Amino acid sequence: MEIYFDRVTFLLSGKTSALTCMQLAKIADDNADTPRTKYSFVVKGGKGFRTYFHSAPSHECKIDGLFIIPQNSVIAYQYFKNQNKQWMYVMYIDENGKDTEGWVLKSDFKMTGYINSPLEP
């Protein structure tokens, strides 16, 4: 399922700010495509490239200072289209075992594999 919230983009970037990142995150969570099969992805890009985590699937919801770099891998749990971009809700686990979750742009990644989830009752 793809849902595009053109009005959300306008409200987030407009002066009225009628929709917060928290509200958009809730909309995305409620309406995102959540397949049973989870896919793994790796960050594309050259030296110095960074892809930032976002608290909601919008450029306006970027989390400053929270990013991953090429060859870092993630597991994607949800997919959502906003601002004419496909976003993924992912989890990244660093070398110390610390996990980070958030929305990232799917175009910054290359799929590398999948993990099948058990069937729900």
PDB file of C-alpha atoms in Angstrom:
ATOM      1  CA  MET A   1       0.000   0.000   0.000  1.00  0.00           C
ATOM      2  CA  GLU A   2       1.332   3.419  -0.944  1.00  0.00           C
ATOM      3  CA  ILE A   3      -0.090   6.530   0.637  1.00  0.00           C
ATOM      4  CA  TYR A   4       1.051   9.969  -0.418  1.00  0.00           C
ATOM      5  CA  PHE A   5       0.391  12.922   1.871  1.00  0.00           C
ATOM      6  CA  ASP A   6       1.055  15.959  -0.324  1.00  0.00           C
ATOM      7  CA  ARG A   7      -0.796  18.181   2.145  1.00  0.00           C
ATOM      8  CA  VAL A   8       1.421  16.949   4.988  1.00  0.00           C
ATOM      9  CA  THR A   9       4.485  18.220   3.142  1.00  0.00           C
ATOM     10  CA  PHE A  10       2.887  21.651   2.774  1.00  0.00           C
ATOM     11  CA  LEU A  11       1.845  21.833   6.394  1.00  0.00           C
ATOM     12  CA  LEU A  12       5.242  20.759   7.721  1.00  0.00           C
ATOM     13  CA  SER A  13       7.160  23.230   5.593  1.00  0.00           C
ATOM     14  CA  GLY A  14       4.576  26.032   5.848  1.00  0.00           C
ATOM     15  CA  LYS A  15       4.427  28.622   8.576  1.00  0.00           C
ATOM     16  CA  THR A  16       1.309  27.141  10.167  1.00  0.00           C
ATOM     17  CA  SER A  17       3.023  23.853  11.153  1.00  0.00           C
ATOM     18  CA  ALA A  18      -0.391  22.290  11.702  1.00  0.00           C
ATOM     19  CA  LEU A  19       1.120  18.800  11.595  1.00  0.00           C
ATOM     20  CA  THR A  20       4.114  17.946  13.767  1.00  0.00           C
ATOM     21  CA  CYS A  21       6.723  15.281  13.111  1.00  0.00           C
ATOM     22  CA  MET A  22       5.184  13.262  15.950  1.00  0.00           C
ATOM     23  CA  GLN A  23       1.769  13.388  14.275  1.00  0.00           C
ATOM     24  CA  LEU A  24       3.234  12.416  10.898  1.00  0.00           C
ATOM     25  CA  ALA A  25       5.106   9.510  12.523  1.00  0.00           C
ATOM     26  CA  LYS A  26       1.774   8.247  13.907  1.00  0.00           C
ATOM     27  CA  ILE A  27       0.094   8.574  10.478  1.00  0.00           C
ATOM     28  CA  ALA A  28       2.974   6.713   8.843  1.00  0.00           C
ATOM     29  CA  ASP A  29       2.988   3.990  11.503  1.00  0.00           C
ATOM     30  CA  ASP A  30      -0.765   3.470  11.100  1.00  0.00           C
ATOM     31  CA  ASN A  31      -0.676   3.422   7.280  1.00  0.00           C
ATOM     32  CA  ALA A  32       2.743   2.082   6.277  1.00  0.00           C
ATOM     33  CA  ASP A  33       3.231  -1.096   4.307  1.00  0.00           C
ATOM     34  CA  THR A  34       4.527  -3.694   6.787  1.00  0.00           C
ATOM     35  CA  PRO A  35       5.417  -6.883   4.917  1.00  0.00           C
ATOM     36  CA  ARG A  36       6.006 -10.160   6.765  1.00  0.00           C
ATOM     37  CA  THR A  37       9.352 -10.576   5.045  1.00  0.00           C
ATOM     38  CA  LYS A  38      11.945  -8.140   6.391  1.00  0.00           C
ATOM     39  CA  TYR A  39      14.664  -6.995   3.997  1.00  0.00           C
ATOM     40  CA  SER A  40      18.221  -6.006   4.767  1.00  0.00           C
ATOM     41  CA  PHE A  41      19.769  -2.999   3.071  1.00  0.00           C
ATOM     42  CA  VAL A  42      23.207  -1.407   2.934  1.00  0.00           C
ATOM     43  CA  VAL A  43      23.914   2.327   2.603  1.00  0.00           C
ATOM     44  CA  LYS A  44      25.066   3.317  -0.895  1.00  0.00           C
ATOM     45  CA  GLY A  45      27.407   6.203  -1.632  1.00  0.00           C
ATOM     46  CA  GLY A  46      31.029   7.205  -1.637  1.00  0.00           C
ATOM     47  CA  LYS A  47      33.439   8.441   0.986  1.00  0.00           C
ATOM     48  CA  GLY A  48      31.905  11.174   3.123  1.00  0.00           C
ATOM     49  CA  PHE A  49      28.289  10.280   2.260  1.00  0.00           C
ATOM     50  CA  ARG A  50      25.819  10.239   5.152  1.00  0.00           C
ATOM     51  CA  THR A  51      22.187   9.218   5.283  1.00  0.00           C
ATOM     52  CA  TYR A  52      20.307  10.740   8.198  1.00  0.00           C
ATOM     53  CA  PHE A  53      17.652   9.258  10.435  1.00  0.00           C
ATOM     54  CA  HIS A  54      14.321  11.083  10.640  1.00  0.00           C
ATOM     55  CA  SER A  55      11.688  10.957  13.388  1.00  0.00           C
ATOM     56  CA  ALA A  56       8.983  10.809  10.688  1.00  0.00           C
ATOM     57  CA  PRO A  57       9.086  10.245   6.907  1.00  0.00           C
ATOM     58  CA  SER A  58       9.756  13.880   5.956  1.00  0.00           C
ATOM     59  CA  HIS A  59      12.855  15.963   5.243  1.00  0.00           C
ATOM     60  CA  GLU A  60      11.621  18.399   7.887  1.00  0.00           C
ATOM     61  CA  CYS A  61      11.924  15.694  10.568  1.00  0.00           C
ATOM     62  CA  LYS A  62      15.669  15.043  10.206  1.00  0.00           C
ATOM     63  CA  ILE A  63      17.452  14.136  13.444  1.00  0.00           C
ATOM     64  CA  ASP A  64      20.615  16.259  13.457  1.00  0.00           C
ATOM     65  CA  GLY A  65      23.788  14.304  14.133  1.00  0.00           C
ATOM     66  CA  LEU A  66      22.173  10.866  13.746  1.00  0.00           C
ATOM     67  CA  PHE A  67      23.332   9.221  10.532  1.00  0.00           C
ATOM     68  CA  ILE A  68      24.894   6.097   9.038  1.00  0.00           C
ATOM     69  CA  ILE A  69      27.524   5.806   6.331  1.00  0.00           C
ATOM     70  CA  PRO A  70      28.208   3.603   3.283  1.00  0.00           C
ATOM     71  CA  GLN A  71      28.425  -0.119   3.999  1.00  0.00           C
ATOM     72  CA  ASN A  72      26.398   0.185   7.227  1.00  0.00           C
ATOM     73  CA  SER A  73      23.480  -2.231   7.051  1.00  0.00           C
ATOM     74  CA  VAL A  74      19.921  -2.001   8.354  1.00  0.00           C
ATOM     75  CA  ILE A  75      16.762  -4.096   8.547  1.00  0.00           C
ATOM     76  CA  ALA A  76      13.644  -2.421   7.105  1.00  0.00           C
ATOM     77  CA  TYR A  77      10.323  -2.923   8.887  1.00  0.00           C
ATOM     78  CA  GLN A  78       7.958  -0.474   7.194  1.00  0.00           C
ATOM     79  CA  TYR A  79       7.648   1.466   3.928  1.00  0.00           C
ATOM     80  CA  PHE A  80       5.833   4.761   3.390  1.00  0.00           C
ATOM     81  CA  LYS A  81       5.655   7.257   0.537  1.00  0.00           C
ATOM     82  CA  ASN A  82       5.747  10.985   1.322  1.00  0.00           C
ATOM     83  CA  GLN A  83       7.129  14.047  -0.497  1.00  0.00           C
ATOM     84  CA  ASN A  84       7.362  11.945  -3.702  1.00  0.00           C
ATOM     85  CA  LYS A  85       9.996   9.815  -1.927  1.00  0.00           C
ATOM     86  CA  GLN A  86       9.869   6.259  -0.627  1.00  0.00           C
ATOM     87  CA  TRP A  87      10.836   6.056   3.052  1.00  0.00           C
ATOM     88  CA  MET A  88      11.748   3.026   5.183  1.00  0.00           C
ATOM     89  CA  TYR A  89      11.505   2.567   8.933  1.00  0.00           C
ATOM     90  CA  VAL A  90      14.713   0.737   9.830  1.00  0.00           C
ATOM     91  CA  MET A  91      16.849  -0.553  12.662  1.00  0.00           C
ATOM     92  CA  TYR A  92      20.631  -0.176  12.667  1.00  0.00           C
ATOM     93  CA  ILE A  93      22.778  -2.040  15.200  1.00  0.00           C
ATOM     94  CA  ASP A  94      26.313  -0.696  15.679  1.00  0.00           C
ATOM     95  CA  GLU A  95      29.441  -2.714  16.492  1.00  0.00           C
ATOM     96  CA  ASN A  96      28.757  -2.305  20.242  1.00  0.00           C
ATOM     97  CA  GLY A  97      25.239  -3.726  19.958  1.00  0.00           C
ATOM     98  CA  LYS A  98      23.456  -0.360  20.340  1.00  0.00           C
ATOM     99  CA  ASP A  99      20.356  -0.177  18.157  1.00  0.00           C
ATOM    100  CA  THR A 100      18.980   2.925  16.465  1.00  0.00           C
ATOM    101  CA  GLU A 101      15.584   3.135  14.752  1.00  0.00           C
ATOM    102  CA  GLY A 102      14.077   5.756  12.482  1.00  0.00           C
ATOM    103  CA  TRP A 103      12.913   6.731   9.007  1.00  0.00           C
ATOM    104  CA  VAL A 104      15.427   6.918   6.143  1.00  0.00           C
ATOM    105  CA  LEU A 105      15.213   7.521   2.402  1.00  0.00           C
ATOM    106  CA  LYS A 106      15.027   4.213   0.545  1.00  0.00           C
ATOM    107  CA  SER A 107      16.965   5.690  -2.411  1.00  0.00           C
ATOM    108  CA  ASP A 108      20.104   5.864  -0.206  1.00  0.00           C
ATOM    109  CA  PHE A 109      20.158   2.052   0.141  1.00  0.00           C
ATOM    110  CA  LYS A 110      20.718  -1.138  -1.822  1.00  0.00           C
ATOM    111  CA  MET A 111      18.844  -4.314  -0.846  1.00  0.00           C
ATOM    112  CA  THR A 112      21.178  -7.124   0.223  1.00  0.00           C
ATOM    113  CA  GLY A 113      18.891  -9.907   1.468  1.00  0.00           C
ATOM    114  CA  TYR A 114      15.830 -10.831   3.450  1.00  0.00           C
ATOM    115  CA  ILE A 115      14.652 -12.388   6.696  1.00  0.00           C
ATOM    116  CA  ASN A 116      11.373 -14.290   6.754  1.00  0.00           C
ATOM    117  CA  SER A 117       9.145 -13.523   9.708  1.00  0.00           C
ATOM    118  CA  PRO A 118       7.020 -16.309  11.195  1.00  0.00           C
ATOM    119  CA  LEU A 119       3.417 -16.439  10.090  1.00  0.00           C
ATOM    120  CA  GLU A 120       0.996 -14.696  12.393  1.00  0.00           C
ATOM    121  CA  PRO A 121      -1.719 -16.846  14.000  1.00  0.00           C
TER     122      PRO A 121
END
